[in-house]
Amino acid sequence: MSPWFGLALIAALSTAITDTILKGALSKLEPGEMALVRFLAPLPLLLPSIFLQDIPRLDFRFWLTLTSLVPLEILAMLLYMKALRMSEMSLSIPMLAFTPSFIVVTGWLILGETVSTRGFWGIMSTVFGAYLLHLTPGKSGPFEPFRALLNHKGSRYMLAVSLIYSVTSCLGKRAILYSSPLFFAPFYFSFLGIIVPLFFSLYWNENALNRLGAKFVNGGIRMWGAVISIGILQSIMVYSHMLSISLSNAAYMIAVKRTSLLFSILFGAIFFKEGPLLPRGIGGIFMLLGVYLVATSK
């Protein structure tokens, strides 16, 4: 097994567990507050590691790419947390399977990476998987799942996240090429962990900040345990993601990382009693097949 493949699987599992903890322990927070936790929690583990290595020379291209990434990351995370908070994991998270299909276009535009027409069948398989995912037993009509997808806000939000991630994945790889994977991984997410709180402090008024502080003061061991776990898991995800994508084609790496959708469907059924499990599980498999076809096209 190639090193990048194992690293991508680690990133997938870390992501799915993080989402499960966020939904189970922190879903009473507002989407912006949940996003703040996700950005801030890994900061104590990531920031010190920046100074334990040689810092590469960073030119104008790096800073321009970084400036392009940050607003997209904030927007994507707000939509992500909103979808996670308001909908079932097994319906919203699998929409991220569309990211490799979008990367067929964004990877070509940003990185010059191309895939063959085999990717078309991968896209079709992903769309069919999304169809099955929203198939509800007892409801008639071949177009009912598409209506359900259009009417399901959580799925729509996550589909938008998938599109944004297809851009940020390619921009992130370009930033790695302008620096180094071991530097960029902790630097970028530490940078977000500093910038995002500043952004929200400008957006929120004093009362909102006081309410957020009170939630954490009164949250007890359960909330703080969740925050610490998210910090550890996100740090693992960051390093495994950046190392993996630096060793492989961006579409290939994101394809393997999207196995997190199957973990999310399974965790949703186990911890939150989400269902029906059968059509969602089969839909997830078709979406994963689509991811594979896109990733292995040449």
Short mmCIF file of C-alpha atoms in Angstrom, two decimals:
data_model
loop_
_atom_site.label_atom_id
_atom_site.label_comp_id
_atom_site.label_asym_id
_atom_site.label_seq_id
_atom_site.Cartn_x
_atom_site.Cartn_y
_atom_site.Cartn_z
CA MET A 1 0.00 0.00 0.00
CA SER A 2 1.40 3.41 -0.96
CA PRO A 3 2.16 5.76 1.96
CA TRP A 4 -0.20 8.44 0.65
CA PHE A 5 -3.11 5.96 0.62
CA GLY A 6 -2.69 5.04 4.28
CA LEU A 7 -2.35 8.70 5.24
CA ALA A 8 -5.53 9.57 3.34
CA LEU A 9 -7.43 6.81 5.21
CA ILE A 10 -6.20 8.20 8.53
CA ALA A 11 -7.45 11.65 7.46
CA ALA A 12 -10.83 10.14 6.53
CA LEU A 13 -11.35 8.38 9.86
CA SER A 14 -10.19 11.41 11.86
CA THR A 15 -12.66 13.59 9.95
CA ALA A 16 -15.60 11.24 10.52
CA ILE A 17 -14.92 10.92 14.25
CA THR A 18 -14.55 14.71 14.56
CA ASP A 19 -17.92 15.24 12.85
CA THR A 20 -19.55 12.69 15.16
CA ILE A 21 -18.19 14.43 18.27
CA LEU A 22 -19.25 17.86 16.98
CA LYS A 23 -22.79 16.70 16.28
CA GLY A 24 -23.13 14.65 19.45
CA ALA A 25 -21.52 16.98 21.99
CA LEU A 26 -21.52 20.49 20.51
CA SER A 27 -24.58 20.73 18.25
CA LYS A 28 -26.26 23.10 20.74
CA LEU A 29 -23.73 25.73 19.74
CA GLU A 30 -24.39 28.07 16.82
CA PRO A 31 -22.73 27.17 13.48
CA GLY A 32 -20.22 29.99 13.87
CA GLU A 33 -19.36 28.79 17.38
CA MET A 34 -18.90 25.22 16.14
CA ALA A 35 -16.62 26.49 13.36
CA LEU A 36 -14.63 28.44 15.94
CA VAL A 37 -14.08 25.26 17.97
CA ARG A 38 -12.95 23.34 14.89
CA PHE A 39 -10.41 26.01 13.96
CA LEU A 40 -9.19 26.79 17.48
CA ALA A 41 -9.01 23.32 19.06
CA PRO A 42 -5.91 22.07 17.18
CA LEU A 43 -4.00 25.35 17.60
CA PRO A 44 -2.06 24.34 20.77
CA LEU A 45 -0.76 21.20 19.02
CA LEU A 46 -0.05 22.72 15.60
CA LEU A 47 1.47 26.10 16.44
CA PRO A 48 4.60 24.91 18.33
CA SER A 49 5.57 22.51 15.55
CA ILE A 50 6.08 25.42 13.13
CA PHE A 51 9.19 26.44 15.06
CA LEU A 52 10.63 22.91 15.23
CA GLN A 53 11.59 22.89 11.56
CA ASP A 54 13.27 25.00 8.91
CA ILE A 55 10.95 27.68 7.58
CA PRO A 56 11.10 27.77 3.75
CA ARG A 57 11.44 30.95 1.77
CA LEU A 58 7.93 32.24 1.16
CA ASP A 59 7.48 34.37 -1.93
CA PHE A 60 4.62 36.48 -3.26
CA ARG A 61 2.93 33.46 -4.88
CA PHE A 62 2.61 31.73 -1.51
CA TRP A 63 1.03 34.73 0.21
CA LEU A 64 -1.32 35.34 -2.69
CA THR A 65 -2.47 31.71 -2.55
CA LEU A 66 -2.92 31.92 1.22
CA THR A 67 -4.97 35.09 0.89
CA SER A 68 -7.23 33.32 -1.61
CA LEU A 69 -7.66 30.29 0.65
CA VAL A 70 -8.73 31.92 3.93
CA PRO A 71 -12.13 33.42 2.98
CA LEU A 72 -13.06 30.21 1.16
CA GLU A 73 -12.15 28.10 4.21
CA ILE A 74 -14.23 30.29 6.54
CA LEU A 75 -17.25 30.18 4.23
CA ALA A 76 -16.95 26.42 3.77
CA MET A 77 -16.66 25.76 7.51
CA LEU A 78 -19.69 27.92 8.34
CA LEU A 79 -21.80 26.02 5.79
CA TYR A 80 -20.32 22.70 6.99
CA MET A 81 -21.22 23.35 10.64
CA LYS A 82 -24.67 24.61 9.68
CA ALA A 83 -25.35 21.42 7.70
CA LEU A 84 -23.96 19.20 10.47
CA ARG A 85 -26.06 20.94 13.11
CA MET A 86 -29.36 20.95 11.25
CA SER A 87 -29.37 17.62 9.38
CA GLU A 88 -28.57 13.95 9.67
CA MET A 89 -24.91 13.05 9.15
CA SER A 90 -25.79 10.21 6.82
CA LEU A 91 -27.55 12.63 4.43
CA SER A 92 -25.29 15.69 4.51
CA ILE A 93 -21.72 14.40 4.89
CA PRO A 94 -21.87 12.08 1.80
CA MET A 95 -22.41 15.15 -0.39
CA LEU A 96 -18.66 15.72 0.02
CA ALA A 97 -18.23 12.80 -2.39
CA PHE A 98 -18.84 15.32 -5.17
CA THR A 99 -15.52 17.04 -4.41
CA PRO A 100 -13.38 14.77 -6.66
CA SER A 101 -15.87 15.26 -9.49
CA PHE A 102 -15.58 19.02 -9.10
CA ILE A 103 -11.77 18.64 -8.95
CA VAL A 104 -11.90 17.27 -12.49
CA VAL A 105 -12.54 20.91 -13.46
CA THR A 106 -10.76 22.85 -10.69
CA GLY A 107 -7.69 20.59 -10.79
CA TRP A 108 -7.33 21.31 -14.49
CA LEU A 109 -7.85 25.07 -14.06
CA ILE A 110 -5.60 25.53 -11.01
CA LEU A 111 -3.01 22.74 -11.19
CA GLY A 112 -3.13 21.60 -14.80
CA GLU A 113 -4.01 18.05 -13.62
CA THR A 114 -6.23 16.09 -15.98
CA VAL A 115 -8.30 12.91 -15.89
CA SER A 116 -9.80 10.98 -18.78
CA THR A 117 -13.42 10.55 -19.87
CA ARG A 118 -13.65 7.60 -17.47
CA GLY A 119 -14.27 10.31 -14.89
CA PHE A 120 -17.69 10.85 -16.49
CA TRP A 121 -18.85 7.44 -15.24
CA GLY A 122 -17.49 8.30 -11.82
CA ILE A 123 -19.59 11.46 -11.80
CA MET A 124 -22.66 9.48 -12.89
CA SER A 125 -22.07 6.92 -10.14
CA THR A 126 -21.76 9.71 -7.57
CA VAL A 127 -25.01 11.30 -8.75
CA PHE A 128 -26.78 7.91 -8.62
CA GLY A 129 -25.43 7.39 -5.10
CA ALA A 130 -26.87 10.75 -4.06
CA TYR A 131 -30.18 9.64 -5.61
CA LEU A 132 -30.23 6.47 -3.48
CA LEU A 133 -29.18 8.40 -0.42
CA HIS A 134 -32.37 10.45 -0.55
CA LEU A 135 -34.59 7.52 -1.50
CA THR A 136 -37.29 7.09 1.14
CA PRO A 137 -39.17 3.75 1.21
CA GLY A 138 -42.91 4.22 0.76
CA LYS A 139 -42.63 7.43 -1.27
CA SER A 140 -43.41 6.95 -4.93
CA GLY A 141 -42.10 8.63 -8.05
CA PRO A 142 -38.71 8.39 -9.75
CA PHE A 143 -37.98 12.08 -9.12
CA GLU A 144 -38.80 12.02 -5.41
CA PRO A 145 -35.13 11.64 -4.31
CA PHE A 146 -34.12 14.65 -6.42
CA ARG A 147 -36.93 16.68 -4.87
CA ALA A 148 -35.79 15.51 -1.44
CA LEU A 149 -32.21 16.56 -2.23
CA LEU A 150 -33.33 20.00 -3.40
CA ASN A 151 -35.56 20.43 -0.34
CA HIS A 152 -32.97 19.19 2.16
CA LYS A 153 -31.03 22.25 3.28
CA GLY A 154 -28.28 20.25 4.95
CA SER A 155 -27.51 18.39 1.72
CA ARG A 156 -27.56 21.61 -0.29
CA TYR A 157 -25.20 23.33 2.11
CA MET A 158 -22.79 20.39 2.05
CA LEU A 159 -22.92 20.26 -1.75
CA ALA A 160 -21.77 23.90 -1.73
CA VAL A 161 -19.01 22.93 0.71
CA SER A 162 -17.96 20.17 -1.68
CA LEU A 163 -17.60 22.70 -4.49
CA ILE A 164 -15.58 25.08 -2.31
CA TYR A 165 -13.33 22.22 -1.14
CA SER A 166 -12.58 21.31 -4.74
CA VAL A 167 -11.02 24.76 -5.04
CA THR A 168 -9.28 24.87 -1.64
CA SER A 169 -7.78 21.39 -2.13
CA CYS A 170 -6.08 22.54 -5.33
CA LEU A 171 -5.03 25.89 -3.87
CA GLY A 172 -3.70 24.07 -0.81
CA LYS A 173 -1.57 21.81 -2.99
CA ARG A 174 -0.24 24.84 -4.85
CA ALA A 175 0.67 26.47 -1.52
CA ILE A 176 2.52 23.26 -0.55
CA LEU A 177 4.50 23.46 -3.79
CA TYR A 178 5.45 27.04 -2.89
CA SER A 179 6.57 25.99 0.61
CA SER A 180 6.70 22.42 2.00
CA PRO A 181 4.07 19.96 3.33
CA LEU A 182 5.54 19.72 6.84
CA PHE A 183 5.63 23.51 7.14
CA PHE A 184 2.36 24.35 5.44
CA ALA A 185 0.23 21.87 7.42
CA PRO A 186 0.77 23.42 10.87
CA PHE A 187 1.26 26.97 9.56
CA TYR A 188 -1.97 27.14 7.58
CA PHE A 189 -4.26 25.74 10.23
CA SER A 190 -2.53 27.75 12.96
CA PHE A 191 -3.02 30.82 10.79
CA LEU A 192 -6.72 29.99 10.51
CA GLY A 193 -6.89 29.39 14.27
CA ILE A 194 -5.66 32.96 14.81
CA ILE A 195 -7.47 34.75 11.98
CA VAL A 196 -10.91 33.14 12.44
CA PRO A 197 -11.37 34.26 16.09
CA LEU A 198 -10.37 37.78 15.05
CA PHE A 199 -12.91 37.63 12.23
CA PHE A 200 -15.69 36.48 14.52
CA SER A 201 -14.77 38.98 17.25
CA LEU A 202 -15.40 41.74 14.70
CA TYR A 203 -18.62 40.11 13.53
CA TRP A 204 -20.08 39.31 16.96
CA ASN A 205 -21.09 41.92 19.53
CA GLU A 206 -20.07 41.83 23.20
CA ASN A 207 -23.21 39.98 24.28
CA ALA A 208 -22.60 37.21 21.75
CA LEU A 209 -19.02 36.76 22.98
CA ASN A 210 -20.19 36.69 26.59
CA ARG A 211 -22.81 34.04 25.77
CA LEU A 212 -20.19 31.92 24.04
CA GLY A 213 -17.88 32.20 27.04
CA ALA A 214 -20.72 31.22 29.39
CA LYS A 215 -21.50 28.14 27.30
CA PHE A 216 -17.97 26.85 27.73
CA VAL A 217 -17.73 27.79 31.40
CA ASN A 218 -20.96 25.90 32.09
CA GLY A 219 -20.30 23.13 29.59
CA GLY A 220 -18.52 20.89 32.05
CA ILE A 221 -16.21 17.96 31.43
CA ARG A 222 -18.27 16.65 28.48
CA MET A 223 -17.84 19.84 26.44
CA TRP A 224 -14.15 20.31 27.28
CA GLY A 225 -13.46 16.65 26.62
CA ALA A 226 -15.06 17.07 23.20
CA VAL A 227 -12.94 20.16 22.47
CA ILE A 228 -9.69 18.39 23.45
CA SER A 229 -10.61 15.33 21.36
CA ILE A 230 -11.40 17.52 18.36
CA GLY A 231 -8.05 19.29 18.75
CA ILE A 232 -6.15 15.99 18.69
CA LEU A 233 -8.16 14.52 15.81
CA GLN A 234 -7.94 17.68 13.71
CA SER A 235 -4.17 17.81 14.21
CA ILE A 236 -3.88 14.21 13.01
CA MET A 237 -6.11 15.02 10.04
CA VAL A 238 -4.08 18.10 9.10
CA TYR A 239 -0.73 16.32 8.96
CA SER A 240 -2.03 13.20 7.23
CA HIS A 241 -3.97 15.28 4.66
CA MET A 242 -1.08 17.55 3.74
CA LEU A 243 1.50 14.76 3.55
CA SER A 244 -0.83 12.58 1.49
CA ILE A 245 -1.82 15.25 -1.04
CA SER A 246 1.82 16.24 -1.51
CA LEU A 247 2.63 12.64 -2.51
CA SER A 248 -0.24 12.07 -4.95
CA ASN A 249 -2.62 13.52 -7.50
CA ALA A 250 -5.07 15.84 -5.68
CA ALA A 251 -8.10 14.00 -7.10
CA TYR A 252 -6.69 10.64 -6.02
CA MET A 253 -6.01 11.75 -2.47
CA ILE A 254 -9.38 13.47 -1.98
CA ALA A 255 -11.07 10.37 -3.41
CA VAL A 256 -9.61 8.14 -0.69
CA LYS A 257 -10.25 10.74 2.01
CA ARG A 258 -13.91 10.74 1.02
CA THR A 259 -14.23 7.22 2.45
CA SER A 260 -15.14 9.29 5.51
CA LEU A 261 -18.68 9.36 4.06
CA LEU A 262 -19.10 5.63 4.74
CA PHE A 263 -17.80 6.10 8.28
CA SER A 264 -20.28 8.97 8.71
CA ILE A 265 -23.22 6.87 7.50
CA LEU A 266 -22.21 4.10 9.90
CA PHE A 267 -21.63 6.44 12.85
CA GLY A 268 -24.92 8.21 12.13
CA ALA A 269 -26.77 4.91 12.35
CA ILE A 270 -24.94 3.74 15.48
CA PHE A 271 -24.89 6.93 17.56
CA PHE A 272 -27.87 8.94 16.27
CA LYS A 273 -30.22 6.19 15.00
CA GLU A 274 -30.29 7.70 11.52
CA GLY A 275 -31.94 5.74 8.75
CA PRO A 276 -33.07 4.05 6.65
CA LEU A 277 -29.60 2.53 6.69
CA LEU A 278 -29.89 0.21 3.65
CA PRO A 279 -30.52 2.78 0.86
CA ARG A 280 -28.11 5.23 2.47
CA GLY A 281 -25.43 2.56 2.80
CA ILE A 282 -25.88 1.44 -0.81
CA GLY A 283 -25.95 5.07 -1.93
CA GLY A 284 -22.72 5.70 -0.06
CA ILE A 285 -21.09 2.74 -1.80
CA PHE A 286 -22.11 4.06 -5.24
CA MET A 287 -20.78 7.50 -4.33
CA LEU A 288 -17.53 5.92 -3.20
CA LEU A 289 -17.40 3.96 -6.47
CA GLY A 290 -17.82 7.24 -8.32
CA VAL A 291 -14.99 8.74 -6.30
CA TYR A 292 -12.81 5.75 -7.20
CA LEU A 293 -13.58 5.98 -10.93
CA VAL A 294 -12.73 9.68 -10.98
CA ALA A 295 -9.55 9.13 -8.96
CA THR A 296 -8.27 6.25 -11.08
CA SER A 297 -9.01 7.83 -14.44
CA LYS A 298 -5.93 8.81 -16.41
#
